[in-house]
Coordinates of C-alpha atoms in Angstrom, one line a residue:
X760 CA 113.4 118.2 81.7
X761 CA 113.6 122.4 82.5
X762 CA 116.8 123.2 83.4
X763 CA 116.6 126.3 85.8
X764 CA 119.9 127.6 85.2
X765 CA 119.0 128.8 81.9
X766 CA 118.5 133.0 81.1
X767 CA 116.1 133.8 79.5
X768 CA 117.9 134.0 75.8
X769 CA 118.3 130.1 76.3
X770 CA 114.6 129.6 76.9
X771 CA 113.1 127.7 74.6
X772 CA 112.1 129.8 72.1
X773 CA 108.4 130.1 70.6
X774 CA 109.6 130.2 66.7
X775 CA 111.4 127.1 67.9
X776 CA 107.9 125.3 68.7
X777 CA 106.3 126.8 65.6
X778 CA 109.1 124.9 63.6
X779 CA 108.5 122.0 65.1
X780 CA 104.8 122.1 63.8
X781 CA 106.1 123.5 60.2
X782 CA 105.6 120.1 57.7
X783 CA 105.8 123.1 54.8
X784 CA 109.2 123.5 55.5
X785 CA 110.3 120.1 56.8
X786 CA 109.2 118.9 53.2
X787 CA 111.2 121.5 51.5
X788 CA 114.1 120.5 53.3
X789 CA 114.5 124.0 54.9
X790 CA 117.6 124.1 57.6
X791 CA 117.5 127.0 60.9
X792 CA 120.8 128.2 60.8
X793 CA 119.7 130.6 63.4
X794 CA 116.8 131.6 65.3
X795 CA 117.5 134.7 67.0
X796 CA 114.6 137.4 68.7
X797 CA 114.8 139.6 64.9
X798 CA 117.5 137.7 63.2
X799 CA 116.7 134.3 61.6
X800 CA 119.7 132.8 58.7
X801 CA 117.3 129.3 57.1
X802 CA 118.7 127.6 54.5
X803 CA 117.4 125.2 51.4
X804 CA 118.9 123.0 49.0
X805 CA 117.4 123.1 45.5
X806 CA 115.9 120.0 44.3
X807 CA 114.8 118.5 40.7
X808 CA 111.5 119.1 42.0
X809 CA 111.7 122.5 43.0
X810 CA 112.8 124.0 39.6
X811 CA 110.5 125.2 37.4
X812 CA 109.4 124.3 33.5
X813 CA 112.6 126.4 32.6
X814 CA 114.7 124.2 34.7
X815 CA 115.6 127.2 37.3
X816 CA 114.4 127.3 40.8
X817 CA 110.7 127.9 41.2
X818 CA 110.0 131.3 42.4
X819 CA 107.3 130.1 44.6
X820 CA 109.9 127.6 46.4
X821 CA 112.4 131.0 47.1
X822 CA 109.6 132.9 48.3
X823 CA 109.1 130.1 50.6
X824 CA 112.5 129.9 52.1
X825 CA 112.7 133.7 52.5
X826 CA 109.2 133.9 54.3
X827 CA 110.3 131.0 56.9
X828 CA 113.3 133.2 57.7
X829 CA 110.5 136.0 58.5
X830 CA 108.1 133.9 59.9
X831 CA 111.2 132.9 62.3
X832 CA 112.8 136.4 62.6
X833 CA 109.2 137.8 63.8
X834 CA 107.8 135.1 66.5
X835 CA 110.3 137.2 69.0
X836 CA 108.4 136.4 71.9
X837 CA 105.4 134.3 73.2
X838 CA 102.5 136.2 71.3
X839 CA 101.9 135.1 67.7
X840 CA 102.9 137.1 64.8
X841 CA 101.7 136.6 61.1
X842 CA 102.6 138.3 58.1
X843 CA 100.7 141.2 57.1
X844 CA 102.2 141.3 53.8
X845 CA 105.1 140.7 51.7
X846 CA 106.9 141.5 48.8
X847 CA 109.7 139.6 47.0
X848 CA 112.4 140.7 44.1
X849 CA 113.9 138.1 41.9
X850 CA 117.4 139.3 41.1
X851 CA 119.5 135.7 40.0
X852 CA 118.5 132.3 38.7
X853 CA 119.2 129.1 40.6
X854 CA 119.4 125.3 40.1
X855 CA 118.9 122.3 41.5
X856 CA 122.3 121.4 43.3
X857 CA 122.8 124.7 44.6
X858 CA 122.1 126.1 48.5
X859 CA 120.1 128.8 49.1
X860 CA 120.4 130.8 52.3
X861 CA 117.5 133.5 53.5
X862 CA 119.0 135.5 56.2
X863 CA 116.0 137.8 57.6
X864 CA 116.5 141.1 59.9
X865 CA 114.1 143.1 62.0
X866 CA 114.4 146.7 60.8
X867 CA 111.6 148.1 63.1
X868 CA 108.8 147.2 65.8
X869 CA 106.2 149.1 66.7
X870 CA 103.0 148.0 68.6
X871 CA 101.5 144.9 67.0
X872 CA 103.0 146.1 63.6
X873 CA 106.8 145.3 62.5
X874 CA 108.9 145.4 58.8
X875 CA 111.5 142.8 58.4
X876 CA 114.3 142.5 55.6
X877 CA 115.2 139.1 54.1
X878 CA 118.1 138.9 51.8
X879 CA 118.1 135.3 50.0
X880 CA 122.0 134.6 48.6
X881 CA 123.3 131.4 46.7
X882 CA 126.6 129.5 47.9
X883 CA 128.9 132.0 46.3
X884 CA 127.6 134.6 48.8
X885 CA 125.3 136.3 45.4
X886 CA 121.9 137.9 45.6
X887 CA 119.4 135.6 44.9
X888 CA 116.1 137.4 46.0
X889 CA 115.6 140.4 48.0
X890 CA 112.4 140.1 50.3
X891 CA 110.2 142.2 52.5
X892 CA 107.6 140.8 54.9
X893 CA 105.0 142.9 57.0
X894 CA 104.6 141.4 60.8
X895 CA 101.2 141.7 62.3
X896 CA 101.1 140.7 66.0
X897 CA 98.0 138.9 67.2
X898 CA 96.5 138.5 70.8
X899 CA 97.1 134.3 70.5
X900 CA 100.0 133.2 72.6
X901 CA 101.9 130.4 72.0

């Protein structure tokens, strides 16, 4: 059912259909906290399986969580956007138990081309990871 009274910012969103396709980050568990044009928050709680031989969360699994906040962050409007590149810092060790939370910001947009900040923190509010992805938009529309 469309509801006609809604603006535009309650439109269903595009990132919101591209989540409801995402079985990557339904298996991890991942959580939208928010999904806003440039400003996604996702969040993950660390499982046994996620953690790594050293018994501390996977890398792999972090980068994860911060790129779905990007992913999220970047599908602003009805033409597809894919990441161009990325790059990730590891700055504190996790375990399972704990929450992660990737919150991911636009800082600029230009033509098809756009540079996003994620900033991954535990429950205490620490710096987990620090993350930057590269947005490429495409001419596919949703």
């Amino acid at each position: 059912m469309t509801d006609t009274t809604m603006g535009t910012a309650d439109a269903v969103r595009p990132n919101r259909a591209m989540m409801a396709r995402d079985r990557a980050s339904a298996m991890l568990g991942l959580v939208v906290e928010r999904d806003d044009p440039g400003h996604a928050v996702v969040s993950m709680r660390v499982r046994e399986d996620m953690t790594n031989g050293f018994q501390i969360t996977h890398g792999g699994l972090v980068f994860a969580l911060a790129d779905t906040a990007f992913a999220i962050a970047c599908n602003e409007d009805d033409r597809v956007t894919v990441a161009a590149g990325a790059d990730i810092s590891f700055l504190k060790p996790t375990v399972a138990g704990q929450t992660l939370t990737a919150t991911a910001v636009r800082r600029t947009r230009t033509g098809r081309s756009g540079l996003y900040d994620v900033t991954v923190v535990d429950e205490q509010g620490d710096p987990v990871a620090e993350f930057r992805g590269r947005s490429r938009t495409t001419s596919q529309t949703f």
